[in-house]
Amino acid sequence: MSYPGLAESGRERYVMEMLQALRAFSDAMDRMHGGMKGDMDMNATDLAAMRMMIMREQRGETVSPHDVARHLRITTASTTKLLDRLEAAGHIERQPHPRDRRARVVVLTDTSRQEFYRHFGERLRGMRGIADRYTDEELQLVTRFLGDISTVLDPEQ
């Protein structure tokens, strides 16, 4: 595909190929998440909240309802409804904060965590297999690039 004003050779071609690869990656992620939404019987916001909780859990971080609201950019009222829905479906539990007795944290249930990994695990293993093909330096470069791209797409992250 060509765009007016861009050369079909040299750096511009490589930039366009990279942008097209990013678009294809984004489309593939959208399709994967769409399938997970249907399989797990939840909407896109519910799934985004669960992905955020999984990522924070892997980093050893707690998740408050405020963290969910800020991450999803939704109101506290919408966050309460979302958490009520996830709790009723058995995906999360609200628990006392480990250091602040006045606060609550949100944690995934074991069943929900297992279901999430059941849906995502095979794809994650495939992605890790691809990553194994690259050197440490190449992986660091890809990580830096994706981090930089993320800050352009989501400056508030």
Short mmCIF file of C-alpha atoms in Angstrom, two decimals:
data_model
loop_
_atom_site.label_atom_id
_atom_site.label_comp_id
_atom_site.label_asym_id
_atom_site.label_seq_id
_atom_site.Cartn_x
_atom_site.Cartn_y
_atom_site.Cartn_z
CA MET A 1 0.00 0.00 0.00
CA SER A 2 1.40 3.39 -0.85
CA TYR A 3 0.63 6.79 0.57
CA PRO A 4 1.03 10.09 -1.28
CA GLY A 5 4.30 11.81 -0.51
CA LEU A 6 6.10 8.75 0.85
CA ALA A 7 8.90 7.17 -1.07
CA GLU A 8 8.64 3.48 -1.82
CA SER A 9 12.25 2.88 -0.87
CA GLY A 10 14.63 3.60 1.97
CA ARG A 11 13.67 4.68 5.45
CA GLU A 12 10.10 5.73 4.57
CA ARG A 13 9.36 2.24 3.29
CA TYR A 14 10.69 0.69 6.50
CA VAL A 15 8.66 3.08 8.63
CA MET A 16 5.51 2.24 6.66
CA GLU A 17 6.18 -1.50 6.94
CA MET A 18 6.63 -1.09 10.70
CA LEU A 19 3.39 0.89 11.01
CA GLN A 20 1.54 -1.74 8.96
CA ALA A 21 2.98 -4.48 11.19
CA LEU A 22 1.81 -2.56 14.27
CA ARG A 23 -1.66 -2.25 12.76
CA ALA A 24 -1.76 -5.98 12.02
CA PHE A 25 -0.61 -6.71 15.58
CA SER A 26 -3.27 -4.40 16.99
CA ASP A 27 -5.95 -6.04 14.83
CA ALA A 28 -4.83 -9.51 15.96
CA MET A 29 -4.99 -8.41 19.62
CA ASP A 30 -8.48 -6.97 19.05
CA ARG A 31 -9.65 -10.27 17.55
CA MET A 32 -8.09 -12.25 20.38
CA HIS A 33 -9.71 -10.05 23.02
CA GLY A 34 -13.01 -10.23 21.15
CA GLY A 35 -12.88 -14.01 21.34
CA MET A 36 -12.00 -13.91 25.02
CA LYS A 37 -14.91 -11.54 25.74
CA GLY A 38 -17.32 -14.02 24.20
CA ASP A 39 -15.74 -17.08 25.81
CA MET A 40 -15.66 -15.46 29.23
CA ASP A 41 -19.09 -13.82 28.79
CA MET A 42 -17.95 -10.27 29.57
CA ASN A 43 -17.75 -6.91 27.85
CA ALA A 44 -14.60 -5.09 26.69
CA THR A 45 -14.35 -2.95 29.83
CA ASP A 46 -14.65 -6.00 32.10
CA LEU A 47 -11.90 -7.76 30.16
CA ALA A 48 -9.67 -4.66 30.24
CA ALA A 49 -10.09 -4.47 34.02
CA MET A 50 -9.14 -8.13 34.38
CA ARG A 51 -6.08 -7.73 32.13
CA MET A 52 -4.97 -4.78 34.27
CA MET A 53 -5.43 -6.82 37.45
CA ILE A 54 -3.43 -9.73 35.99
CA MET A 55 -0.57 -7.40 35.00
CA ARG A 56 -0.50 -5.69 38.40
CA GLU A 57 -0.68 -9.05 40.15
CA GLN A 58 2.36 -10.25 38.18
CA ARG A 59 4.26 -7.17 39.40
CA GLY A 60 3.18 -7.80 42.99
CA GLU A 61 1.02 -4.67 43.13
CA THR A 62 -2.35 -4.32 44.79
CA VAL A 63 -5.33 -2.95 42.85
CA SER A 64 -7.82 -0.56 44.39
CA PRO A 65 -11.16 0.39 42.89
CA HIS A 66 -9.61 3.83 42.27
CA ASP A 67 -6.79 2.17 40.28
CA VAL A 68 -9.39 0.44 38.11
CA ALA A 69 -11.26 3.71 37.51
CA ARG A 70 -8.08 5.58 36.63
CA HIS A 71 -6.81 2.82 34.32
CA LEU A 72 -10.11 2.53 32.44
CA ARG A 73 -10.85 6.27 32.63
CA ILE A 74 -14.32 5.69 33.98
CA THR A 75 -16.24 7.27 36.84
CA THR A 76 -16.30 5.83 40.33
CA ALA A 77 -20.00 4.99 39.84
CA SER A 78 -19.19 3.06 36.65
CA THR A 79 -16.31 1.36 38.45
CA THR A 80 -18.62 0.24 41.25
CA LYS A 81 -21.05 -1.25 38.72
CA LEU A 82 -18.20 -2.97 36.87
CA LEU A 83 -16.77 -4.45 40.09
CA ASP A 84 -20.24 -5.52 41.25
CA ARG A 85 -20.72 -7.30 37.91
CA LEU A 86 -17.32 -9.04 38.08
CA GLU A 87 -17.89 -10.02 41.70
CA ALA A 88 -21.35 -11.43 40.97
CA ALA A 89 -19.87 -13.49 38.12
CA GLY A 90 -17.21 -14.88 40.46
CA HIS A 91 -14.28 -13.15 38.74
CA ILE A 92 -13.10 -10.92 41.60
CA GLU A 93 -13.25 -10.46 45.34
CA ARG A 94 -13.05 -7.23 47.32
CA GLN A 95 -10.73 -7.62 50.29
CA PRO A 96 -9.33 -5.37 53.02
CA HIS A 97 -6.19 -3.50 51.99
CA PRO A 98 -3.14 -5.22 53.48
CA ARG A 99 -1.78 -1.98 55.04
CA ASP A 100 -4.72 0.44 55.20
CA ARG A 101 -7.73 -0.88 57.12
CA ARG A 102 -9.98 1.84 55.68
CA ALA A 103 -9.32 0.83 52.06
CA ARG A 104 -10.27 -2.16 49.93
CA VAL A 105 -8.39 -3.98 47.20
CA VAL A 106 -9.71 -5.97 44.28
CA VAL A 107 -8.26 -9.42 43.59
CA LEU A 108 -8.99 -12.05 40.98
CA THR A 109 -10.48 -15.30 42.16
CA ASP A 110 -8.45 -18.45 41.54
CA THR A 111 -11.15 -19.68 39.17
CA SER A 112 -11.10 -16.46 37.16
CA ARG A 113 -7.30 -16.43 37.00
CA GLN A 114 -7.30 -20.03 35.74
CA GLU A 115 -9.99 -19.22 33.16
CA PHE A 116 -8.06 -16.16 31.98
CA TYR A 117 -4.86 -18.17 31.52
CA ARG A 118 -6.76 -21.02 29.90
CA HIS A 119 -7.91 -18.59 27.21
CA PHE A 120 -4.67 -16.67 26.95
CA GLY A 121 -2.03 -19.28 27.88
CA GLU A 122 -1.65 -20.91 24.47
CA ARG A 123 -1.19 -17.55 22.77
CA LEU A 124 1.25 -16.45 25.44
CA ARG A 125 3.32 -19.62 24.93
CA GLY A 126 3.33 -18.91 21.19
CA MET A 127 4.49 -15.34 21.73
CA ARG A 128 7.24 -16.53 24.08
CA GLY A 129 8.35 -19.01 21.43
CA ILE A 130 8.69 -16.18 18.94
CA ALA A 131 10.55 -14.04 21.48
CA ASP A 132 13.03 -16.89 21.96
CA ARG A 133 14.16 -16.37 18.35
CA TYR A 134 15.57 -12.93 19.17
CA THR A 135 18.73 -11.88 20.99
CA ASP A 136 18.58 -10.08 24.32
CA GLU A 137 19.60 -6.86 22.58
CA GLU A 138 16.85 -7.21 19.98
CA LEU A 139 14.26 -7.85 22.69
CA GLN A 140 15.44 -4.77 24.59
CA LEU A 141 15.09 -2.71 21.41
CA VAL A 142 11.58 -4.02 20.71
CA THR A 143 10.60 -3.36 24.33
CA ARG A 144 11.91 0.20 24.17
CA PHE A 145 10.16 0.81 20.84
CA LEU A 146 6.80 -0.51 22.05
CA GLY A 147 7.12 1.52 25.26
CA ASP A 148 7.81 4.66 23.26
CA ILE A 149 4.87 3.96 20.92
CA SER A 150 2.63 3.37 23.96
CA THR A 151 3.44 6.80 25.36
CA VAL A 152 2.36 8.39 22.07
CA LEU A 153 -0.91 6.43 22.02
CA ASP A 154 -1.60 6.86 25.74
CA PRO A 155 0.36 9.80 27.19
CA GLU A 156 -1.27 9.39 30.63
CA GLN A 157 -0.13 5.82 31.21
#
